[in-house]
Amino acid sequence: MDAKTLIAKRVAQELKDGDVVNLGIGIPTLVSNYIPPEITVFFQSENGIIGMGPEASETNKNPDLTNASGKFVTALPGAACFDSSVSFGLIRGGHLDVTVLGGLQVDEEGHLANWMIPGKMVPGMGGAMDLVTGAKKVIIAMTHTAKGHPKIVKKCTLPVTSTRRVDLIVTELAVIKPVEDGLLLKEISPDTTVEEVVQNTDAHLIIPEKVETMKV
């Protein structure tokens, strides 16, 4: 199983029946492929839809129906479309159960940096600031390292997205929960060890006596 699939499958296990969920661009969009069939999750996109369905095929693309990444998507029966003010009202009003976002860095305080790489032309922060601040639960789905450099760091060197602490970090190596005292290592992937996770993490991890293995 490749790293992105593993991350998406593990994140999908965090979602519950009836949740209203926003998925960020990149790895988070893969999460919708692994929702257990016995539950119903309502996907919201900040550009104005709840009830977003799978990505559209070449034959059923609607130019007015895209996700936050600009990709053509479908709408499930009962879906609702609305303008950006209503969409951000939902986010800022605390009506989202979960948001899943990618990340460039997360630090020991659980702060996320996910919207700018100095000196490079990349998209802006989009709705990330609102999502991290407004959603009831914030899950970060990202690779553990980038070009060999740890993305879980002592202190973010990139601009932080919000002063709010995120709720969970899921990488291809580990599941880590930011808590009051730091970063708690909860699970490791089936193909790694605690030592490998520590070697690839530039932040102190709280390691309990027993660390569970991801069930993916």
Short mmCIF file of C-alpha atoms in Angstrom, two decimals:
data_model
loop_
_atom_site.label_atom_id
_atom_site.label_comp_id
_atom_site.label_asym_id
_atom_site.label_seq_id
_atom_site.Cartn_x
_atom_site.Cartn_y
_atom_site.Cartn_z
CA MET A 1 0.00 0.00 0.00
CA ASP A 2 1.42 3.40 -0.92
CA ALA A 3 1.83 6.12 1.68
CA LYS A 4 -1.05 8.34 0.54
CA THR A 5 -3.52 5.46 0.48
CA LEU A 6 -2.47 4.33 3.96
CA ILE A 7 -2.93 7.85 5.33
CA ALA A 8 -6.35 8.27 3.69
CA LYS A 9 -7.60 4.89 4.91
CA ARG A 10 -6.53 5.59 8.49
CA VAL A 11 -8.13 9.05 8.49
CA ALA A 12 -11.40 7.61 7.17
CA GLN A 13 -11.65 5.53 10.34
CA GLU A 14 -12.00 8.76 12.33
CA LEU A 15 -15.25 9.76 10.62
CA LYS A 16 -18.65 8.91 12.09
CA ASP A 17 -22.13 8.43 10.71
CA GLY A 18 -23.80 11.80 10.06
CA ASP A 19 -20.60 13.86 10.21
CA VAL A 20 -20.35 17.00 8.07
CA VAL A 21 -16.78 16.89 6.78
CA ASN A 22 -14.57 19.24 4.79
CA LEU A 23 -11.63 17.76 2.88
CA GLY A 24 -8.66 19.88 1.90
CA ILE A 25 -6.73 19.48 -1.32
CA GLY A 26 -4.18 16.71 -1.87
CA ILE A 27 -4.17 13.59 0.34
CA PRO A 28 -7.36 14.65 2.21
CA THR A 29 -9.46 14.33 -0.95
CA LEU A 30 -8.58 10.61 -1.03
CA VAL A 31 -10.33 10.04 2.31
CA SER A 32 -13.76 9.94 0.64
CA ASN A 33 -12.71 6.75 -1.19
CA TYR A 34 -12.47 4.80 2.06
CA ILE A 35 -15.62 5.66 3.99
CA PRO A 36 -17.10 2.47 5.48
CA PRO A 37 -20.32 1.56 3.58
CA GLU A 38 -22.34 1.37 6.78
CA ILE A 39 -22.01 5.09 7.53
CA THR A 40 -23.11 8.26 5.72
CA VAL A 41 -20.83 11.27 5.70
CA PHE A 42 -21.85 14.65 4.25
CA PHE A 43 -18.93 16.27 2.46
CA GLN A 44 -18.82 20.05 2.38
CA SER A 45 -16.69 22.21 0.14
CA GLU A 46 -16.08 25.83 1.06
CA ASN A 47 -16.94 26.93 -2.45
CA GLY A 48 -20.57 26.15 -1.65
CA ILE A 49 -21.89 22.60 -1.47
CA ILE A 50 -22.91 19.97 1.06
CA GLY A 51 -23.50 16.50 -0.32
CA MET A 52 -20.55 16.41 -2.68
CA GLY A 53 -20.20 13.08 -4.46
CA PRO A 54 -17.23 11.35 -6.11
CA GLU A 55 -15.07 13.01 -8.72
CA ALA A 56 -16.89 13.39 -12.05
CA SER A 57 -16.04 11.22 -15.02
CA GLU A 58 -15.14 12.66 -18.41
CA THR A 59 -18.75 12.27 -19.57
CA ASN A 60 -20.58 13.94 -16.67
CA LYS A 61 -18.49 17.00 -15.89
CA ASN A 62 -20.46 20.07 -14.88
CA PRO A 63 -18.40 23.28 -15.14
CA ASP A 64 -20.36 24.79 -12.23
CA LEU A 65 -19.70 21.88 -9.88
CA THR A 66 -16.15 21.65 -8.54
CA ASN A 67 -14.46 20.97 -5.24
CA ALA A 68 -12.01 23.27 -3.46
CA SER A 69 -9.22 21.94 -5.67
CA GLY A 70 -11.10 22.99 -8.78
CA LYS A 71 -11.72 19.38 -9.80
CA PHE A 72 -15.06 18.42 -11.27
CA VAL A 73 -17.22 16.53 -8.79
CA THR A 74 -20.71 15.08 -8.63
CA ALA A 75 -23.57 15.85 -6.24
CA LEU A 76 -25.43 13.17 -4.34
CA PRO A 77 -29.25 13.15 -4.09
CA GLY A 78 -30.27 15.75 -1.53
CA ALA A 79 -27.14 17.85 -1.97
CA ALA A 80 -27.41 21.61 -1.39
CA CYS A 81 -25.52 24.42 -3.10
CA PHE A 82 -25.13 27.94 -1.71
CA ASP A 83 -22.94 30.99 -1.97
CA SER A 84 -19.60 31.56 -0.28
CA SER A 85 -21.04 33.69 2.52
CA VAL A 86 -23.31 30.85 3.65
CA SER A 87 -20.48 28.35 3.23
CA PHE A 88 -18.08 30.31 5.41
CA GLY A 89 -20.92 31.02 7.84
CA LEU A 90 -21.21 27.25 8.31
CA ILE A 91 -17.47 26.96 8.90
CA ARG A 92 -17.06 29.97 11.17
CA GLY A 93 -20.28 29.17 13.00
CA GLY A 94 -18.90 25.85 14.22
CA HIS A 95 -21.20 23.61 12.16
CA LEU A 96 -18.49 21.43 10.64
CA ASP A 97 -17.82 18.23 12.57
CA VAL A 98 -14.44 17.49 10.98
CA THR A 99 -11.97 19.08 8.62
CA VAL A 100 -9.10 17.08 7.11
CA LEU A 101 -6.23 19.22 5.86
CA GLY A 102 -2.77 18.71 4.46
CA GLY A 103 0.20 20.22 6.23
CA LEU A 104 3.68 21.57 5.62
CA GLN A 105 4.63 21.52 9.31
CA VAL A 106 3.06 20.72 12.68
CA ASP A 107 4.96 21.63 15.82
CA GLU A 108 5.16 20.41 19.43
CA GLU A 109 2.32 22.73 20.41
CA GLY A 110 0.10 21.19 17.75
CA HIS A 111 0.16 24.29 15.59
CA LEU A 112 -0.26 23.80 11.85
CA ALA A 113 1.53 25.58 9.01
CA ASN A 114 -0.01 24.72 5.67
CA TRP A 115 -0.30 27.67 3.37
CA MET A 116 2.98 29.19 2.21
CA ILE A 117 6.44 28.13 1.07
CA PRO A 118 8.72 31.19 1.09
CA GLY A 119 10.07 32.02 -2.33
CA LYS A 120 7.77 29.68 -4.23
CA MET A 121 4.63 30.42 -6.18
CA VAL A 122 1.93 28.31 -4.50
CA PRO A 123 -1.79 28.77 -3.90
CA GLY A 124 -2.87 30.91 -0.97
CA MET A 125 -4.32 29.64 2.28
CA GLY A 126 -7.85 29.28 0.91
CA GLY A 127 -10.25 28.55 3.75
CA ALA A 128 -7.69 26.82 5.96
CA MET A 129 -7.58 29.56 8.60
CA ASP A 130 -11.35 29.44 8.97
CA LEU A 131 -11.45 25.65 8.91
CA VAL A 132 -8.79 25.14 11.59
CA THR A 133 -10.44 27.72 13.80
CA GLY A 134 -14.07 26.75 13.20
CA ALA A 135 -14.29 22.95 12.79
CA LYS A 136 -15.02 20.83 15.83
CA LYS A 137 -12.19 18.41 14.97
CA VAL A 138 -9.09 19.09 12.89
CA ILE A 139 -7.18 16.17 11.39
CA ILE A 140 -3.90 16.67 9.55
CA ALA A 141 -3.21 14.15 6.78
CA MET A 142 0.34 14.51 5.49
CA THR A 143 3.50 12.60 4.68
CA HIS A 144 5.88 12.30 7.64
CA THR A 145 8.78 13.95 5.81
CA ALA A 146 9.37 16.08 2.72
CA LYS A 147 12.53 15.39 0.72
CA GLY A 148 13.98 13.71 3.80
CA HIS A 149 13.19 16.58 6.16
CA PRO A 150 10.81 16.03 9.08
CA LYS A 151 7.49 17.86 8.88
CA ILE A 152 6.73 17.37 12.57
CA VAL A 153 9.01 19.94 14.18
CA LYS A 154 9.79 21.62 17.48
CA LYS A 155 8.52 24.98 16.25
CA CYS A 156 6.96 25.91 12.93
CA THR A 157 9.31 27.98 10.81
CA LEU A 158 6.54 28.70 8.31
CA PRO A 159 3.58 30.96 9.16
CA VAL A 160 1.07 29.14 11.34
CA THR A 161 -2.43 28.74 9.99
CA SER A 162 -4.16 29.25 13.34
CA THR A 163 -3.31 29.50 17.02
CA ARG A 164 -5.65 26.57 17.63
CA ARG A 165 -4.07 23.21 18.38
CA VAL A 166 -5.01 20.52 15.85
CA ASP A 167 -6.63 17.32 17.14
CA LEU A 168 -4.80 14.55 15.29
CA ILE A 169 -1.88 14.02 12.89
CA VAL A 170 -1.91 11.02 10.56
CA THR A 171 1.16 10.16 8.47
CA GLU A 172 2.33 7.02 6.69
CA LEU A 173 4.43 6.24 9.79
CA ALA A 174 2.30 7.20 12.75
CA VAL A 175 -0.83 8.58 14.36
CA ILE A 176 0.06 11.36 16.76
CA LYS A 177 -2.25 13.30 19.05
CA PRO A 178 -1.25 16.79 20.19
CA VAL A 179 -2.06 17.10 23.89
CA GLU A 180 -1.40 19.68 26.58
CA ASP A 181 2.10 18.31 27.32
CA GLY A 182 3.22 17.75 23.71
CA LEU A 183 2.81 15.15 20.97
CA LEU A 184 1.52 11.75 22.05
CA LEU A 185 2.47 8.82 19.81
CA LYS A 186 -0.71 6.72 19.60
CA GLU A 187 -0.09 4.31 16.71
CA ILE A 188 2.62 3.29 14.27
CA SER A 189 2.13 1.82 10.81
CA PRO A 190 2.46 -1.96 10.36
CA ASP A 191 5.72 -1.51 8.43
CA THR A 192 7.67 0.68 10.82
CA THR A 193 9.04 0.87 14.34
CA VAL A 194 8.90 3.43 17.11
CA GLU A 195 12.60 4.07 16.56
CA GLU A 196 12.03 4.91 12.88
CA VAL A 197 9.23 7.30 13.78
CA VAL A 198 11.49 9.06 16.29
CA GLN A 199 14.36 9.29 13.77
CA ASN A 200 12.07 10.99 11.26
CA THR A 201 10.51 13.41 13.73
CA ASP A 202 12.16 16.69 14.71
CA ALA A 203 10.03 17.11 17.80
CA HIS A 204 9.84 15.40 21.16
CA LEU A 205 7.29 12.59 21.22
CA ILE A 206 5.53 11.33 24.30
CA ILE A 207 5.85 7.55 23.93
CA PRO A 208 3.59 5.41 26.09
CA GLU A 209 4.62 1.98 27.32
CA LYS A 210 2.48 0.33 24.64
CA VAL A 211 2.03 1.85 21.17
CA GLU A 212 -0.74 0.36 19.04
CA THR A 213 -0.32 -0.64 15.38
CA MET A 214 -2.56 0.97 12.75
CA LYS A 215 -5.35 -1.30 11.55
CA VAL A 216 -5.48 -0.47 7.85
#
